[in-house]
Amino acid sequence: MIDCPFCRIVLRQSPADIEYEDDVVLAFKDIYPKAPVHVLIVPKRHIASILELQLDDVETIGRCFVAARAIGQAKGFGERGYRVSINCGPEGGQAVYHVHFHFTAGRRRATEI
Ligand code: 5GP
Ligand code: ZN
């Protein structure tokens, strides 16, 4: 079993404030939010980093974007918009090595993260 904080959340072994779930994707509030709305969208299957992404992962990653859209709609940002970003690797600011999309919204200048 991989010792991964986001796998533990997926397996309900650690608590999280869950915002969205489907068969492939889980989304939960970031514990240290950097925007009025800050949700992390993760594939349920462990993929460590975009640095290790394989062609087989394309469907899974695509589903994370579709989940982002659903979260945007559900939270009332479907037209106002939001930011979806991924930190990739040590120099890309990635701290947790389970791919996650930062969904941030509710701030005028969305690029301030
Ligand atoms: P990274 O720098 O890897 O792109 O971002 C990791 C994010 O995960 C950070 O924004 C951090 O606040 C969040 N985070 C780290 N550990 C946990 C956790 O155990 N639960 C939740 N909900 N968020 C976490
Ligand atoms: Zn994991």
Short mmCIF file of N, CA, C and O and ligand atoms in Angstrom, two decimals:
data_model
loop_
_atom_site.label_atom_id
_atom_site.label_comp_id
_atom_site.label_asym_id
_atom_site.label_seq_id
_atom_site.Cartn_x
_atom_site.Cartn_y
_atom_site.Cartn_z
N MET A 1 0.86 -1.20 0.00
CA MET A 1 0.00 0.00 0.00
C MET A 1 0.89 1.25 0.00
O MET A 1 1.83 1.36 0.79
N ILE A 2 0.61 2.15 -0.93
CA ILE A 2 1.40 3.37 -1.05
C ILE A 2 1.07 4.28 0.12
O ILE A 2 -0.10 4.46 0.46
N ASP A 3 2.10 4.86 0.73
CA ASP A 3 1.85 5.77 1.84
C ASP A 3 1.64 7.17 1.27
O ASP A 3 2.57 7.94 1.09
N CYS A 4 0.38 7.46 0.96
CA CYS A 4 0.06 8.70 0.25
C CYS A 4 -1.13 9.36 0.94
O CYS A 4 -2.17 8.73 1.13
N PRO A 5 -0.99 10.65 1.31
CA PRO A 5 -2.08 11.31 2.05
C PRO A 5 -3.38 11.37 1.25
O PRO A 5 -4.46 11.27 1.83
N PHE A 6 -3.29 11.54 -0.07
CA PHE A 6 -4.53 11.66 -0.85
C PHE A 6 -5.16 10.28 -1.11
O PHE A 6 -6.38 10.17 -1.18
N CYS A 7 -4.34 9.22 -1.24
CA CYS A 7 -4.92 7.86 -1.28
C CYS A 7 -5.65 7.58 0.02
O CYS A 7 -6.72 6.96 0.00
N ARG A 8 -5.11 8.02 1.13
CA ARG A 8 -5.78 7.78 2.43
C ARG A 8 -7.14 8.49 2.46
O ARG A 8 -8.11 7.95 2.99
N ILE A 9 -7.21 9.69 1.89
CA ILE A 9 -8.50 10.40 1.82
C ILE A 9 -9.47 9.64 0.92
O ILE A 9 -10.63 9.44 1.26
N VAL A 10 -8.97 9.18 -0.24
CA VAL A 10 -9.81 8.41 -1.17
C VAL A 10 -10.37 7.17 -0.48
O VAL A 10 -11.55 6.83 -0.64
N LEU A 11 -9.54 6.52 0.32
CA LEU A 11 -9.95 5.28 1.01
C LEU A 11 -10.70 5.56 2.31
O LEU A 11 -11.04 4.62 3.04
N ARG A 12 -10.94 6.83 2.60
CA ARG A 12 -11.63 7.27 3.82
C ARG A 12 -10.88 6.86 5.09
O ARG A 12 -11.47 6.65 6.13
N GLN A 13 -9.55 6.77 4.96
CA GLN A 13 -8.73 6.49 6.14
C GLN A 13 -8.29 7.78 6.81
O GLN A 13 -7.79 7.76 7.94
N SER A 14 -8.39 8.91 6.08
CA SER A 14 -8.15 10.24 6.66
C SER A 14 -9.37 11.09 6.35
O SER A 14 -10.00 10.92 5.30
N PRO A 15 -9.69 12.03 7.24
CA PRO A 15 -10.86 12.88 7.00
C PRO A 15 -10.59 13.94 5.95
O PRO A 15 -9.44 14.37 5.75
N ALA A 16 -11.64 14.36 5.27
CA ALA A 16 -11.56 15.49 4.33
C ALA A 16 -12.97 15.99 4.13
O ALA A 16 -13.94 15.26 4.31
N ASP A 17 -13.04 17.25 3.75
CA ASP A 17 -14.34 17.88 3.49
C ASP A 17 -14.66 17.67 2.00
O ASP A 17 -14.22 18.44 1.15
N ILE A 18 -15.39 16.60 1.70
CA ILE A 18 -15.56 16.18 0.31
C ILE A 18 -16.60 17.04 -0.40
O ILE A 18 -17.67 17.31 0.13
N GLU A 19 -16.23 17.47 -1.60
CA GLU A 19 -17.06 18.39 -2.39
C GLU A 19 -17.69 17.70 -3.59
O GLU A 19 -18.70 18.16 -4.11
N TYR A 20 -17.07 16.63 -4.07
CA TYR A 20 -17.52 15.99 -5.30
C TYR A 20 -16.94 14.58 -5.35
O TYR A 20 -15.80 14.37 -4.93
N GLU A 21 -17.72 13.64 -5.88
CA GLU A 21 -17.19 12.29 -6.07
C GLU A 21 -17.89 11.63 -7.24
O GLU A 21 -19.10 11.77 -7.42
N ASP A 22 -17.12 10.91 -8.04
CA ASP A 22 -17.71 9.99 -9.01
C ASP A 22 -16.86 8.72 -9.03
O ASP A 22 -16.06 8.51 -8.10
N ASP A 23 -17.01 7.89 -10.03
CA ASP A 23 -16.29 6.62 -10.02
C ASP A 23 -14.78 6.76 -10.19
O ASP A 23 -14.02 5.89 -9.77
N VAL A 24 -14.33 7.88 -10.77
CA VAL A 24 -12.92 8.05 -11.09
C VAL A 24 -12.25 9.14 -10.25
O VAL A 24 -11.05 9.11 -10.02
N VAL A 25 -13.04 10.11 -9.80
CA VAL A 25 -12.51 11.36 -9.25
C VAL A 25 -13.07 11.62 -7.85
O VAL A 25 -14.24 11.32 -7.58
N LEU A 26 -12.23 12.20 -6.99
CA LEU A 26 -12.69 12.73 -5.71
C LEU A 26 -12.20 14.16 -5.59
O LEU A 26 -11.09 14.49 -6.05
N ALA A 27 -13.02 15.03 -5.01
CA ALA A 27 -12.61 16.42 -4.78
C ALA A 27 -12.95 16.81 -3.36
O ALA A 27 -14.01 16.45 -2.84
N PHE A 28 -12.02 17.53 -2.73
CA PHE A 28 -12.21 17.91 -1.33
C PHE A 28 -11.55 19.27 -1.09
O PHE A 28 -10.66 19.69 -1.85
N LYS A 29 -11.98 19.93 -0.01
CA LYS A 29 -11.44 21.26 0.29
C LYS A 29 -9.97 21.17 0.67
O LYS A 29 -9.57 20.26 1.41
N ASP A 30 -9.19 22.13 0.19
CA ASP A 30 -7.78 22.23 0.61
C ASP A 30 -7.75 22.65 2.09
O ASP A 30 -8.48 23.54 2.49
N ILE A 31 -6.88 21.99 2.88
CA ILE A 31 -6.86 22.34 4.31
C ILE A 31 -6.30 23.74 4.56
O ILE A 31 -6.62 24.33 5.59
N TYR A 32 -5.46 24.22 3.66
CA TYR A 32 -4.92 25.58 3.80
C TYR A 32 -5.34 26.39 2.58
O TYR A 32 -4.53 26.60 1.66
N PRO A 33 -6.61 26.82 2.52
CA PRO A 33 -7.11 27.46 1.29
C PRO A 33 -6.36 28.75 0.96
O PRO A 33 -6.05 29.53 1.85
N LYS A 34 -6.05 28.91 -0.31
CA LYS A 34 -5.34 30.09 -0.79
C LYS A 34 -6.26 30.99 -1.60
O LYS A 34 -5.81 31.93 -2.25
N ALA A 35 -7.54 30.70 -1.59
CA ALA A 35 -8.55 31.52 -2.29
C ALA A 35 -9.87 31.29 -1.55
O ALA A 35 -9.99 30.31 -0.79
N PRO A 36 -10.86 32.15 -1.74
CA PRO A 36 -12.15 31.96 -1.06
C PRO A 36 -12.74 30.56 -1.30
O PRO A 36 -13.35 30.00 -0.40
N VAL A 37 -12.58 30.05 -2.49
CA VAL A 37 -12.94 28.66 -2.78
C VAL A 37 -11.67 27.96 -3.25
O VAL A 37 -11.02 28.41 -4.20
N HIS A 38 -11.28 26.90 -2.56
CA HIS A 38 -10.06 26.17 -2.94
C HIS A 38 -10.31 24.68 -2.74
O HIS A 38 -10.33 24.18 -1.61
N VAL A 39 -10.53 24.00 -3.84
CA VAL A 39 -10.85 22.57 -3.83
C VAL A 39 -9.73 21.83 -4.55
O VAL A 39 -9.20 22.32 -5.56
N LEU A 40 -9.36 20.67 -4.03
CA LEU A 40 -8.39 19.81 -4.71
C LEU A 40 -9.14 18.69 -5.40
O LEU A 40 -9.98 18.02 -4.78
N ILE A 41 -8.85 18.50 -6.67
CA ILE A 41 -9.50 17.45 -7.47
C ILE A 41 -8.44 16.39 -7.75
O ILE A 41 -7.39 16.70 -8.31
N VAL A 42 -8.73 15.15 -7.33
CA VAL A 42 -7.73 14.09 -7.50
C VAL A 42 -8.33 12.89 -8.20
O VAL A 42 -9.50 12.55 -7.98
N PRO A 43 -7.53 12.22 -9.03
CA PRO A 43 -7.98 10.91 -9.53
C PRO A 43 -7.95 9.92 -8.35
O PRO A 43 -7.04 9.97 -7.53
N LYS A 44 -8.93 9.04 -8.28
CA LYS A 44 -8.94 8.04 -7.19
C LYS A 44 -7.75 7.09 -7.32
O LYS A 44 -7.20 6.64 -6.33
N ARG A 45 -7.38 6.81 -8.55
CA ARG A 45 -6.22 5.95 -8.80
C ARG A 45 -4.94 6.77 -8.62
O ARG A 45 -4.85 7.89 -9.12
N HIS A 46 -3.98 6.22 -7.91
CA HIS A 46 -2.75 6.96 -7.62
C HIS A 46 -1.92 7.18 -8.88
O HIS A 46 -1.45 6.23 -9.50
N ILE A 47 -1.75 8.43 -9.24
CA ILE A 47 -0.77 8.84 -10.26
C ILE A 47 0.09 9.86 -9.52
O ILE A 47 -0.43 10.84 -8.96
N ALA A 48 1.40 9.64 -9.47
CA ALA A 48 2.24 10.46 -8.58
C ALA A 48 2.33 11.91 -9.02
O ALA A 48 2.23 12.83 -8.21
N SER A 49 2.52 12.12 -10.32
CA SER A 49 2.83 13.48 -10.78
C SER A 49 2.60 13.56 -12.28
O SER A 49 2.69 12.54 -12.99
N ILE A 50 2.36 14.75 -12.77
CA ILE A 50 2.31 14.95 -14.23
C ILE A 50 3.66 14.55 -14.84
O ILE A 50 3.72 14.11 -15.98
N LEU A 51 4.73 14.65 -14.04
CA LEU A 51 6.05 14.25 -14.53
C LEU A 51 6.11 12.78 -14.91
O LEU A 51 7.01 12.35 -15.63
N GLU A 52 5.17 11.99 -14.37
CA GLU A 52 5.17 10.54 -14.66
C GLU A 52 3.96 10.12 -15.48
O GLU A 52 3.66 8.93 -15.59
N LEU A 53 3.26 11.10 -16.06
CA LEU A 53 2.01 10.80 -16.77
C LEU A 53 2.25 9.89 -17.98
O LEU A 53 3.20 10.07 -18.72
N GLN A 54 1.34 8.92 -18.15
CA GLN A 54 1.40 7.98 -19.27
C GLN A 54 0.17 8.17 -20.16
O GLN A 54 -0.84 8.69 -19.69
N LEU A 55 0.26 7.69 -21.38
CA LEU A 55 -0.90 7.77 -22.28
C LEU A 55 -2.13 7.11 -21.68
O LEU A 55 -3.25 7.57 -21.86
N ASP A 56 -1.93 6.04 -20.92
CA ASP A 56 -3.05 5.33 -20.27
C ASP A 56 -3.79 6.19 -19.26
O ASP A 56 -4.87 5.84 -18.82
N ASP A 57 -3.17 7.29 -18.83
CA ASP A 57 -3.77 8.16 -17.81
C ASP A 57 -4.65 9.25 -18.41
O ASP A 57 -5.30 10.00 -17.67
N VAL A 58 -4.69 9.33 -19.73
CA VAL A 58 -5.35 10.46 -20.39
C VAL A 58 -6.84 10.55 -20.03
O VAL A 58 -7.35 11.62 -19.69
N GLU A 59 -7.52 9.41 -20.05
CA GLU A 59 -8.95 9.39 -19.73
C GLU A 59 -9.18 9.88 -18.29
O GLU A 59 -10.06 10.69 -18.02
N THR A 60 -8.34 9.39 -17.39
CA THR A 60 -8.47 9.75 -15.97
C THR A 60 -8.26 11.26 -15.78
O THR A 60 -9.03 11.90 -15.06
N ILE A 61 -7.24 11.78 -16.43
CA ILE A 61 -6.96 13.22 -16.29
C ILE A 61 -8.09 14.04 -16.91
O ILE A 61 -8.52 15.06 -16.37
N GLY A 62 -8.60 13.57 -18.04
CA GLY A 62 -9.73 14.25 -18.68
C GLY A 62 -10.94 14.30 -17.75
O GLY A 62 -11.64 15.31 -17.67
N ARG A 63 -11.14 13.21 -17.02
CA ARG A 63 -12.27 13.16 -16.08
C ARG A 63 -12.09 14.18 -14.96
O ARG A 63 -13.08 14.71 -14.43
N CYS A 64 -10.86 14.47 -14.58
CA CYS A 64 -10.63 15.50 -13.56
C CYS A 64 -11.07 16.87 -14.08
O CYS A 64 -11.66 17.67 -13.33
N PHE A 65 -10.83 17.16 -15.35
CA PHE A 65 -11.29 18.44 -15.92
C PHE A 65 -12.82 18.49 -15.97
O PHE A 65 -13.42 19.54 -15.69
N VAL A 66 -13.44 17.38 -16.32
CA VAL A 66 -14.91 17.35 -16.35
C VAL A 66 -15.46 17.55 -14.93
O VAL A 66 -16.46 18.26 -14.73
N ALA A 67 -14.79 16.97 -13.94
CA ALA A 67 -15.19 17.19 -12.54
C ALA A 67 -15.03 18.67 -12.17
O ALA A 67 -15.89 19.23 -11.46
N ALA A 68 -13.97 19.30 -12.63
CA ALA A 68 -13.76 20.74 -12.36
C ALA A 68 -14.93 21.55 -12.90
O ALA A 68 -15.46 22.45 -12.22
N ARG A 69 -15.36 21.21 -14.08
CA ARG A 69 -16.49 21.92 -14.65
C ARG A 69 -17.75 21.71 -13.81
O ARG A 69 -18.49 22.67 -13.52
N ALA A 70 -17.98 20.47 -13.36
CA ALA A 70 -19.16 20.18 -12.53
C ALA A 70 -19.10 20.95 -11.21
O ALA A 70 -20.12 21.49 -10.75
N ILE A 71 -17.91 21.03 -10.62
CA ILE A 71 -17.75 21.76 -9.36
C ILE A 71 -17.99 23.26 -9.60
O ILE A 71 -18.66 23.92 -8.81
N GLY A 72 -17.46 23.76 -10.70
CA GLY A 72 -17.68 25.17 -11.05
C GLY A 72 -19.15 25.49 -11.19
O GLY A 72 -19.64 26.49 -10.65
N GLN A 73 -19.87 24.63 -11.87
CA GLN A 73 -21.32 24.82 -12.04
C GLN A 73 -22.02 24.76 -10.69
O GLN A 73 -22.84 25.62 -10.36
N ALA A 74 -21.69 23.74 -9.90
CA ALA A 74 -22.39 23.51 -8.62
C ALA A 74 -22.15 24.66 -7.64
O ALA A 74 -23.01 24.97 -6.81
N LYS A 75 -20.99 25.30 -7.72
CA LYS A 75 -20.65 26.36 -6.78
C LYS A 75 -20.99 27.75 -7.31
O LYS A 75 -20.66 28.75 -6.68
N GLY A 76 -21.61 27.80 -8.48
CA GLY A 76 -22.06 29.09 -9.00
C GLY A 76 -21.02 29.86 -9.77
O GLY A 76 -21.14 31.07 -9.97
N PHE A 77 -19.96 29.17 -10.21
CA PHE A 77 -18.91 29.84 -10.97
C PHE A 77 -18.93 29.45 -12.44
O PHE A 77 -17.97 29.70 -13.17
N GLY A 78 -20.01 28.81 -12.86
CA GLY A 78 -20.10 28.30 -14.22
C GLY A 78 -19.91 29.37 -15.28
O GLY A 78 -19.37 29.08 -16.35
N GLU A 79 -20.33 30.58 -14.98
CA GLU A 79 -20.14 31.67 -15.95
C GLU A 79 -19.05 32.63 -15.51
O GLU A 79 -18.32 33.18 -16.35
N ARG A 80 -18.93 32.85 -14.18
CA ARG A 80 -17.92 33.80 -13.70
C ARG A 80 -16.51 33.27 -13.96
O ARG A 80 -15.59 34.04 -14.22
N GLY A 81 -16.36 31.96 -13.83
CA GLY A 81 -15.07 31.33 -14.11
C GLY A 81 -14.26 31.07 -12.85
O GLY A 81 -14.62 31.48 -11.74
N TYR A 82 -13.17 30.39 -13.05
CA TYR A 82 -12.32 29.89 -11.95
C TYR A 82 -10.98 29.51 -12.54
O TYR A 82 -10.78 29.57 -13.76
N ARG A 83 -10.10 29.09 -11.67
CA ARG A 83 -8.77 28.68 -12.13
C ARG A 83 -8.57 27.21 -11.81
O ARG A 83 -8.94 26.75 -10.72
N VAL A 84 -7.97 26.47 -12.73
CA VAL A 84 -7.62 25.08 -12.50
C VAL A 84 -6.12 24.97 -12.78
O VAL A 84 -5.68 25.30 -13.88
N SER A 85 -5.35 24.55 -11.76
CA SER A 85 -3.90 24.54 -11.95
C SER A 85 -3.27 23.30 -11.33
O SER A 85 -3.83 22.70 -10.40
N ILE A 86 -2.14 22.94 -11.86
CA ILE A 86 -1.42 21.74 -11.39
C ILE A 86 0.04 22.11 -11.17
O ILE A 86 0.70 22.64 -12.08
N ASN A 87 0.54 21.84 -9.97
CA ASN A 87 1.97 22.00 -9.71
C ASN A 87 2.66 20.68 -10.05
O ASN A 87 2.21 19.61 -9.63
N CYS A 88 3.73 20.79 -10.81
CA CYS A 88 4.38 19.58 -11.35
C CYS A 88 5.83 19.50 -10.92
O CYS A 88 6.67 20.27 -11.39
N GLY A 89 6.13 18.58 -10.00
CA GLY A 89 7.51 18.30 -9.64
C GLY A 89 8.12 19.33 -8.70
O GLY A 89 7.49 20.33 -8.36
N PRO A 90 9.37 19.06 -8.27
CA PRO A 90 10.00 19.88 -7.23
C PRO A 90 10.10 21.36 -7.58
O PRO A 90 9.80 22.21 -6.74
N GLU A 91 10.46 21.68 -8.80
CA GLU A 91 10.60 23.10 -9.15
C GLU A 91 9.27 23.69 -9.62
O GLU A 91 9.18 24.89 -9.88
N GLY A 92 8.24 22.83 -9.71
CA GLY A 92 6.90 23.31 -10.05
C GLY A 92 6.02 23.49 -8.82
O GLY A 92 4.83 23.74 -8.95
N GLY A 93 6.63 23.34 -7.64
CA GLY A 93 5.90 23.60 -6.40
C GLY A 93 5.03 22.45 -5.93
O GLY A 93 4.17 22.64 -5.07
N GLN A 94 5.26 21.23 -6.44
CA GLN A 94 4.44 20.10 -6.01
C GLN A 94 4.94 19.58 -4.67
O GLN A 94 6.11 19.22 -4.53
N ALA A 95 4.04 19.56 -3.69
CA ALA A 95 4.38 19.07 -2.34
C ALA A 95 3.82 17.67 -2.11
O ALA A 95 4.45 16.86 -1.41
N VAL A 96 2.65 17.39 -2.65
CA VAL A 96 2.01 16.08 -2.45
C VAL A 96 2.09 15.33 -3.78
O VAL A 96 1.60 15.81 -4.81
N TYR A 97 2.70 14.12 -3.72
CA TYR A 97 2.92 13.37 -4.96
C TYR A 97 1.79 12.39 -5.24
O TYR A 97 2.00 11.18 -5.32
N HIS A 98 0.61 12.95 -5.38
CA HIS A 98 -0.57 12.29 -5.96
C HIS A 98 -1.21 13.41 -6.77
O HIS A 98 -1.59 14.46 -6.19
N VAL A 99 -1.28 13.24 -8.07
CA VAL A 99 -1.73 14.33 -8.96
C VAL A 99 -2.99 14.98 -8.40
O VAL A 99 -3.93 14.30 -8.00
N HIS A 100 -2.98 16.30 -8.35
CA HIS A 100 -4.15 17.04 -7.89
C HIS A 100 -4.26 18.35 -8.66
O HIS A 100 -3.27 19.00 -8.95
N PHE A 101 -5.50 18.69 -8.95
CA PHE A 101 -5.81 19.94 -9.63
C PHE A 101 -6.28 20.92 -8.56
O PHE A 101 -7.19 20.60 -7.79
N HIS A 102 -5.68 22.08 -8.50
CA HIS A 102 -6.19 23.13 -7.61
C HIS A 102 -7.33 23.85 -8.34
O HIS A 102 -7.11 24.43 -9.41
N PHE A 103 -8.51 23.78 -7.76
CA PHE A 103 -9.65 24.55 -8.26
C PHE A 103 -9.79 25.75 -7.34
O PHE A 103 -10.07 25.59 -6.15
N THR A 104 -9.52 26.94 -7.86
CA THR A 104 -9.64 28.15 -7.04
C THR A 104 -10.60 29.12 -7.71
O THR A 104 -10.61 29.26 -8.94
N ALA A 105 -11.39 29.77 -6.86
CA ALA A 105 -12.41 30.69 -7.38
C ALA A 105 -12.76 31.72 -6.33
O ALA A 105 -12.41 31.57 -5.14
N GLY A 106 -13.41 32.76 -6.78
CA GLY A 106 -13.94 33.76 -5.85
C GLY A 106 -13.03 34.94 -5.63
O GLY A 106 -13.24 35.74 -4.73
N ARG A 107 -12.01 35.05 -6.44
CA ARG A 107 -11.10 36.19 -6.32
C ARG A 107 -10.99 36.84 -7.69
O ARG A 107 -10.96 36.16 -8.71
N ARG A 108 -10.93 38.16 -7.70
CA ARG A 108 -10.91 38.86 -8.98
C ARG A 108 -9.71 38.48 -9.83
O ARG A 108 -9.82 38.21 -11.02
N ARG A 109 -8.54 38.46 -9.20
CA ARG A 109 -7.34 38.12 -9.97
C ARG A 109 -6.98 36.67 -9.66
O ARG A 109 -6.24 36.38 -8.73
N ALA A 110 -7.53 35.78 -10.48
CA ALA A 110 -7.41 34.35 -10.21
C ALA A 110 -5.96 33.86 -10.29
O ALA A 110 -5.63 32.80 -9.76
N THR A 111 -5.09 34.63 -10.94
CA THR A 111 -3.71 34.15 -11.10
C THR A 111 -2.87 34.39 -9.83
O THR A 111 -1.74 33.93 -9.75
N GLU A 112 -3.43 35.07 -8.82
CA GLU A 112 -2.69 35.28 -7.56
C GLU A 112 -2.79 34.05 -6.68
O GLU A 112 -3.63 33.99 -5.80
N ILE A 113 -1.98 33.05 -6.90
CA ILE A 113 -2.01 31.88 -6.02
C ILE A 113 -0.59 31.57 -5.55
O ILE A 113 0.36 31.87 -6.25
P1 5GP B 1 0.89 21.15 -4.07
O1 5GP B 1 1.88 22.15 -3.57
O2 5GP B 1 1.40 19.72 -3.95
O3 5GP B 1 0.38 21.46 -5.44
O4 5GP B 1 -0.37 21.32 -3.15
C1 5GP B 1 -0.68 20.49 -2.08
C2 5GP B 1 -1.93 21.07 -1.48
O5 5GP B 1 -2.53 20.08 -0.67
C3 5GP B 1 -1.68 22.29 -0.60
O6 5GP B 1 -2.48 23.37 -1.06
C4 5GP B 1 -2.05 21.81 0.80
O7 5GP B 1 -2.68 22.83 1.54
C5 5GP B 1 -2.98 20.65 0.52
N1 5GP B 1 -2.94 19.56 1.48
C6 5GP B 1 -1.82 18.91 1.92
N2 5GP B 1 -2.16 17.90 2.74
C7 5GP B 1 -3.52 17.90 2.80
C8 5GP B 1 -4.45 17.06 3.48
O8 5GP B 1 -4.10 16.12 4.20
N3 5GP B 1 -5.77 17.35 3.33
C9 5GP B 1 -6.18 18.38 2.53
N4 5GP B 1 -7.51 18.58 2.44
N5 5GP B 1 -5.34 19.19 1.87
C10 5GP B 1 -4.02 18.94 1.99
ZN ZN B 2 -2.02 8.51 -3.79
#
